[in-house]
Coordinates of C-alpha atoms and ligand atoms in Angstrom, one line a residue:
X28 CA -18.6 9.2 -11.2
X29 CA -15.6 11.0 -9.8
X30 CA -14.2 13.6 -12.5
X31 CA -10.7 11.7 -11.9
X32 CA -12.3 8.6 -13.0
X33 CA -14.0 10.0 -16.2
X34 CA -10.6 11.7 -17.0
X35 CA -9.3 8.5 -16.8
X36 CA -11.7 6.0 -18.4
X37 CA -11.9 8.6 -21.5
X38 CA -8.2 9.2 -21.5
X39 CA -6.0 6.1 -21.0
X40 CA -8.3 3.0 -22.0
X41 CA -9.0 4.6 -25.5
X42 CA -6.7 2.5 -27.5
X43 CA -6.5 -0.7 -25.9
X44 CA -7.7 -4.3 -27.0
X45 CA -8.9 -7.1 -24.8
X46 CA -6.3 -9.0 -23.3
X47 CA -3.8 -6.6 -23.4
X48 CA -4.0 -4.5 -20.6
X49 CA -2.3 -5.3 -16.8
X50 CA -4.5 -6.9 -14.3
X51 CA -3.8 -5.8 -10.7
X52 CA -4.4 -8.2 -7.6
X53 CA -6.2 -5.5 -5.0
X54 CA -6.3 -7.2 -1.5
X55 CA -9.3 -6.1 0.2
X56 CA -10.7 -7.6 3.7
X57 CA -13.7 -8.5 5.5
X58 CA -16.3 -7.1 8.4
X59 CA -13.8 -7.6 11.3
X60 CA -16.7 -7.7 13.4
X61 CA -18.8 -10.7 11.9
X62 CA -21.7 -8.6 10.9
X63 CA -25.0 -10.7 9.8
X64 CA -24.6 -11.3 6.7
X65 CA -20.9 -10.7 6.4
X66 CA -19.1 -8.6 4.2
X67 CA -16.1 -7.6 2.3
X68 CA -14.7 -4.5 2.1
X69 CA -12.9 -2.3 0.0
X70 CA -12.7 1.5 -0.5
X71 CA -13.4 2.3 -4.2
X72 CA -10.6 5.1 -4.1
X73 CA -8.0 2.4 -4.8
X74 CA -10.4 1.1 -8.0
X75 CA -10.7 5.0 -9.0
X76 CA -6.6 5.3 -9.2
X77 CA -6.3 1.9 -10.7
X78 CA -8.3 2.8 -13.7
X79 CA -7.0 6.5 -14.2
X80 CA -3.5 4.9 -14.6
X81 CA -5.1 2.5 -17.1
X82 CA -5.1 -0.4 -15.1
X83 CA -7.4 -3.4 -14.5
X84 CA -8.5 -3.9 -10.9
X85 CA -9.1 -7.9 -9.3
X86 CA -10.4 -7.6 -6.2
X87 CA -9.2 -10.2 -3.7
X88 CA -10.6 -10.8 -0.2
X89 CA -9.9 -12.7 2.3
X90 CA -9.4 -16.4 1.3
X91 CA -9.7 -19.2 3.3
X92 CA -6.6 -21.5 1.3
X93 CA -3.4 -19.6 0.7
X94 CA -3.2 -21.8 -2.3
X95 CA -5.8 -19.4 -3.5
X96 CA -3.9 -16.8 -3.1
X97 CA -0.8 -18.2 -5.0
X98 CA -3.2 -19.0 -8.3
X99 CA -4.4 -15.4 -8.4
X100 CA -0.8 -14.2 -8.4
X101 CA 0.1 -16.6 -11.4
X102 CA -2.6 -15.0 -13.1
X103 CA -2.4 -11.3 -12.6
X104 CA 0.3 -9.0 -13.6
X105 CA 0.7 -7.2 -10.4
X106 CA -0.6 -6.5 -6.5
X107 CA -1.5 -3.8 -4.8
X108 CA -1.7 -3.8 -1.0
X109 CA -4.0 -1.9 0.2
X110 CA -4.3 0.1 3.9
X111 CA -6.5 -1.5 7.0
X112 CA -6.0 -3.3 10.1
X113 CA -3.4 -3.9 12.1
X114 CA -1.2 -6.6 11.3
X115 CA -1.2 -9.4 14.1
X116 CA 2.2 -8.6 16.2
X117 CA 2.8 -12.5 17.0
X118 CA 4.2 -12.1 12.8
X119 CA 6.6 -10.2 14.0
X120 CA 7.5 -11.2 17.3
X121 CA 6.3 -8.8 19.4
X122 CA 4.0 -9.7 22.1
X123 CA 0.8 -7.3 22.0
X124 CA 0.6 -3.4 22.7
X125 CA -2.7 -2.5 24.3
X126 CA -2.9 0.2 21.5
X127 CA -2.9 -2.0 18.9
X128 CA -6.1 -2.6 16.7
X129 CA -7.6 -5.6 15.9
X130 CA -6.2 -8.1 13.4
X131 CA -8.0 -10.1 10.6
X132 CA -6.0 -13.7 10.8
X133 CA -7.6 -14.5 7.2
X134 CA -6.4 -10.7 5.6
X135 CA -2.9 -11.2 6.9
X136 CA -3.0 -14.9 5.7
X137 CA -3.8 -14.2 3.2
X138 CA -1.7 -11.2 2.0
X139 CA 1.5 -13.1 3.2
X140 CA 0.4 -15.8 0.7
X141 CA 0.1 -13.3 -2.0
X142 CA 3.6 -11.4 -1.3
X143 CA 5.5 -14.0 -1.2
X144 CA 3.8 -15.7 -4.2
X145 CA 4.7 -12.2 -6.0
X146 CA 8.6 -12.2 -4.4
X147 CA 9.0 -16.2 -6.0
X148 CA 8.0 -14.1 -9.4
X149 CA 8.7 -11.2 -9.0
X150 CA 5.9 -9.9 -9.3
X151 CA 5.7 -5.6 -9.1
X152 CA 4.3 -4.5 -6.2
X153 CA 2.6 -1.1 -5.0
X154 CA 1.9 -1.0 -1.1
X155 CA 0.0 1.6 0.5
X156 CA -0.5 1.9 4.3
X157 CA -1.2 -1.4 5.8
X158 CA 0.6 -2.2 2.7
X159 CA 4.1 -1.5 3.4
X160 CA 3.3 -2.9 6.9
X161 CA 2.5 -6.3 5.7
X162 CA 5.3 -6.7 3.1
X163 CA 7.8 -5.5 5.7
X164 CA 5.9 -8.4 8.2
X165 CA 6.1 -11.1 5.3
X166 CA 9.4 -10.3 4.6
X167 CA 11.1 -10.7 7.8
X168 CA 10.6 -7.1 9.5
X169 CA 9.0 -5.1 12.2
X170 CA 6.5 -2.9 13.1
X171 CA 6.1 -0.1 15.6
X172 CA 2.3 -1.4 16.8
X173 CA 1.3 2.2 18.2
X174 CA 3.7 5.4 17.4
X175 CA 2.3 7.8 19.9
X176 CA 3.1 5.4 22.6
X177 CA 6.1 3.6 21.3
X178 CA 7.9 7.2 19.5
X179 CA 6.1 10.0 21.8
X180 CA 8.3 12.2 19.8
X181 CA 6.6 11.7 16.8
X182 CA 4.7 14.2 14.7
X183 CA 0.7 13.5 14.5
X184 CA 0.2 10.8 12.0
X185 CA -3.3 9.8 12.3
X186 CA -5.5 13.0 11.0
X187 CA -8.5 11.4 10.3
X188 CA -10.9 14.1 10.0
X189 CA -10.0 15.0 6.1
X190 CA -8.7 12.1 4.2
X191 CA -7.1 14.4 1.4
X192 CA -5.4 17.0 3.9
X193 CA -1.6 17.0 3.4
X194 CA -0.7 17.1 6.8
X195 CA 3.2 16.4 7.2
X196 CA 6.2 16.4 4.9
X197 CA 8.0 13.5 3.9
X198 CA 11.5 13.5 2.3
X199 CA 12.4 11.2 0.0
X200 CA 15.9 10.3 -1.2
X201 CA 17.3 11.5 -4.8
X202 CA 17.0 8.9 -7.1
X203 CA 14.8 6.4 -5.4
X204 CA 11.7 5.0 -7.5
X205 CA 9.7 7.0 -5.1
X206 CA 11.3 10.3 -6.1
X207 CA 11.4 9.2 -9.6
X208 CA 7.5 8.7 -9.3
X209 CA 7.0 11.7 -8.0
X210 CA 8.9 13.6 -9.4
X211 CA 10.1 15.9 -6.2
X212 CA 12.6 14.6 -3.2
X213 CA 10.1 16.8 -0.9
X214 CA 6.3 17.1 -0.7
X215 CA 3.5 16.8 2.2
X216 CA 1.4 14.1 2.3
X217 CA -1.7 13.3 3.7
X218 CA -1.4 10.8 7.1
X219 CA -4.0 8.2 8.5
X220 CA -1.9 5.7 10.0
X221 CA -0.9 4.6 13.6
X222 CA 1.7 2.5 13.0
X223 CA 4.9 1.9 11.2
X224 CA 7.8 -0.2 9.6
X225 CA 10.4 -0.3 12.1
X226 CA 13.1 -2.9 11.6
X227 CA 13.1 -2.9 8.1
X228 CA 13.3 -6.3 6.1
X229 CA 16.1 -7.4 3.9
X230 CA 16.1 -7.5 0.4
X231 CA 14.4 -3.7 1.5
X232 CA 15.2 -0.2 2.2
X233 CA 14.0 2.9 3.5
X234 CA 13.4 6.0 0.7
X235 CA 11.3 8.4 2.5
X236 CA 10.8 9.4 6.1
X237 CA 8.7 12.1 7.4
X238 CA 10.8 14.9 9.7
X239 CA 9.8 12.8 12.7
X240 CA 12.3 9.7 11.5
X241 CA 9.2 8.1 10.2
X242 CA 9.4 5.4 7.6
X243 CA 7.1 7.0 5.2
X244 CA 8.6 4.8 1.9
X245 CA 10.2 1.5 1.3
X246 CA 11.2 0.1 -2.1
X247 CA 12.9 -3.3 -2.6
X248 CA 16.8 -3.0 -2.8
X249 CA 17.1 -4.8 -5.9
X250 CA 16.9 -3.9 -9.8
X251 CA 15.0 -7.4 -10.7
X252 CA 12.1 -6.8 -8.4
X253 CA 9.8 -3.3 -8.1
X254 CA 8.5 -2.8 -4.9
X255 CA 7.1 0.8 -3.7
X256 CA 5.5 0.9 -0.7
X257 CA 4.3 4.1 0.6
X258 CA 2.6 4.8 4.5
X259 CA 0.7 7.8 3.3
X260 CA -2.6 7.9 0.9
X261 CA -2.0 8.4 -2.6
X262 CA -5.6 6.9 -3.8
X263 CA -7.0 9.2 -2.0
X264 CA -5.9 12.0 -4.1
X265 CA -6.9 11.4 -7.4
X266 CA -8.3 14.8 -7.6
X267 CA -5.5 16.6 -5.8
X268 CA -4.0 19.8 -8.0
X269 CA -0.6 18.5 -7.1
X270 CA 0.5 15.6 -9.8
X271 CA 2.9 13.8 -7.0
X272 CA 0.4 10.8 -5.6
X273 CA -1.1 10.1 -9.1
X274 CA 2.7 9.8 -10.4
X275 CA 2.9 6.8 -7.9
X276 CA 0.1 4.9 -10.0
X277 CA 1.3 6.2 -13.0
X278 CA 4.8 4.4 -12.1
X279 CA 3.7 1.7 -11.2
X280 CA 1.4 0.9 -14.6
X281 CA 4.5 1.8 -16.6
X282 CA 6.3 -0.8 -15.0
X283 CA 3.9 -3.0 -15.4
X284 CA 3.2 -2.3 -19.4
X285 CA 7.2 -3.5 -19.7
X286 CA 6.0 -6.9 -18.6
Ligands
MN302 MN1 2.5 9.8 8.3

């Protein structure tokens, strides 16, 4: 067990009774590759942050019935998006760049299901990654399918050798939830993404871009609805010695213990 984790199972689940804690929709996905027998998929760092901020992960893959999808959300308290594939550019639009990954029709099915199920409620939502990606998609936006092709300008974005390296800054804008959550209007961040919003959606806006003009954070424009998305990797610093990334799960279960 990660020392994050114990901190957090012996520190902020101490004093709480069944049924009263928040219950958070995680969207996971599926082998993309139809492995024998296949699987689903989810990388435990997003359970680990979860529980240090005191929340209760739900697991949700794939589902074949968006009707699914729409009873989880009546039953949970909030979503988090998680990072992954790329999100099919016909949903968007766009006809397909040849650097774009593969899609998983069922994931993106299903995660539109659940955002908009969430946005009819709203329902808080934390999107990390693929996350922000998919709620810009659902909501009416667009993605860049492949920055070093599409912005050759752009800084390096996809350091994949070490998950937890803070490899570009990102500035965030005074007073945005993001900046509240982390507590700075400047920090580096770690990277593992090729693609980006670009158009953003309404009912949106961009808080944080890296130097590059990078959307790096997105937030819903209005008071009645909390949506954070973030392009960078927060769960995967649950260990870091900077406080910034666990602030964003720490935000997020606050707003979700005001119900
Ligand atoms: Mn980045």
């Amino acid at each position: 067990m990660s020392s994050a984790l114990t901190q957090g199972l012996s520190g902020s689940r101490s004093n709480r009774s069944p049924g009263t804690a928040q219950i958070v929709a995680v969207s996971a996905t599926s082998d993309s590759t139809g492995g024998n027998p296949h699987r689903l998929r989810l990388n435990s760092t997003y359970v680990t942050a979860l529980e240090c901020a005191g929340l209760v992960p739900l697991v949700v893959p794939p589902l074949a019935s968006e009707e699914s999808a729409r009873e989880i959300m009546a039953r949970v308290d909030g979503l988090l998006l998680t990072g992954g594939e790329d999100v099919e550019p016909s949903l968007y639009g766009q006809p397909r760049n040849r650097e774009c990954g593969p899609s998983n029709a069922a994931r993106d099915r299903t995660e539109i299901a659940l955002i908009k199920a969430a946005s009819e409620t709203r329902t808080p939502i934390l999107a990390i990654c693929r996350g922000p990606q998919v709620l810009n998609v659902a909501l009416g936006g667009s993605l860049f399918q492949d920055i070093p092709t599409e912005v050759p300008t752009a800084l390096g974005h996809n350091a994949r050798e070490d998950r937890a390296a803070r490899v570009h800054d990102v500035d965030i804008d005074e007073g945005s939830r993001i900046a509240e959550a982390i507590g700075e209007t400047h920090i580096s961040v770690n990277s593992l993404h090729h693609q980006s919003v670009r158009d953003i959606a309404p009912g949106l806006r961009v808080t944080a871009r890296a130097p590059d003009g990078i959307i790096e954070g997105i937030e819903s424009s209005s008071d009645d609805w909390w949506v954070m998305g973030v392009q960078w990797h927060p769960e995967e610093m649950n260990d870091s010695p900077e406080p910034w990334d666990r602030g964003i799960f720490r935000a997020f279960a606050e707003r979700l213990a005001e119900g």
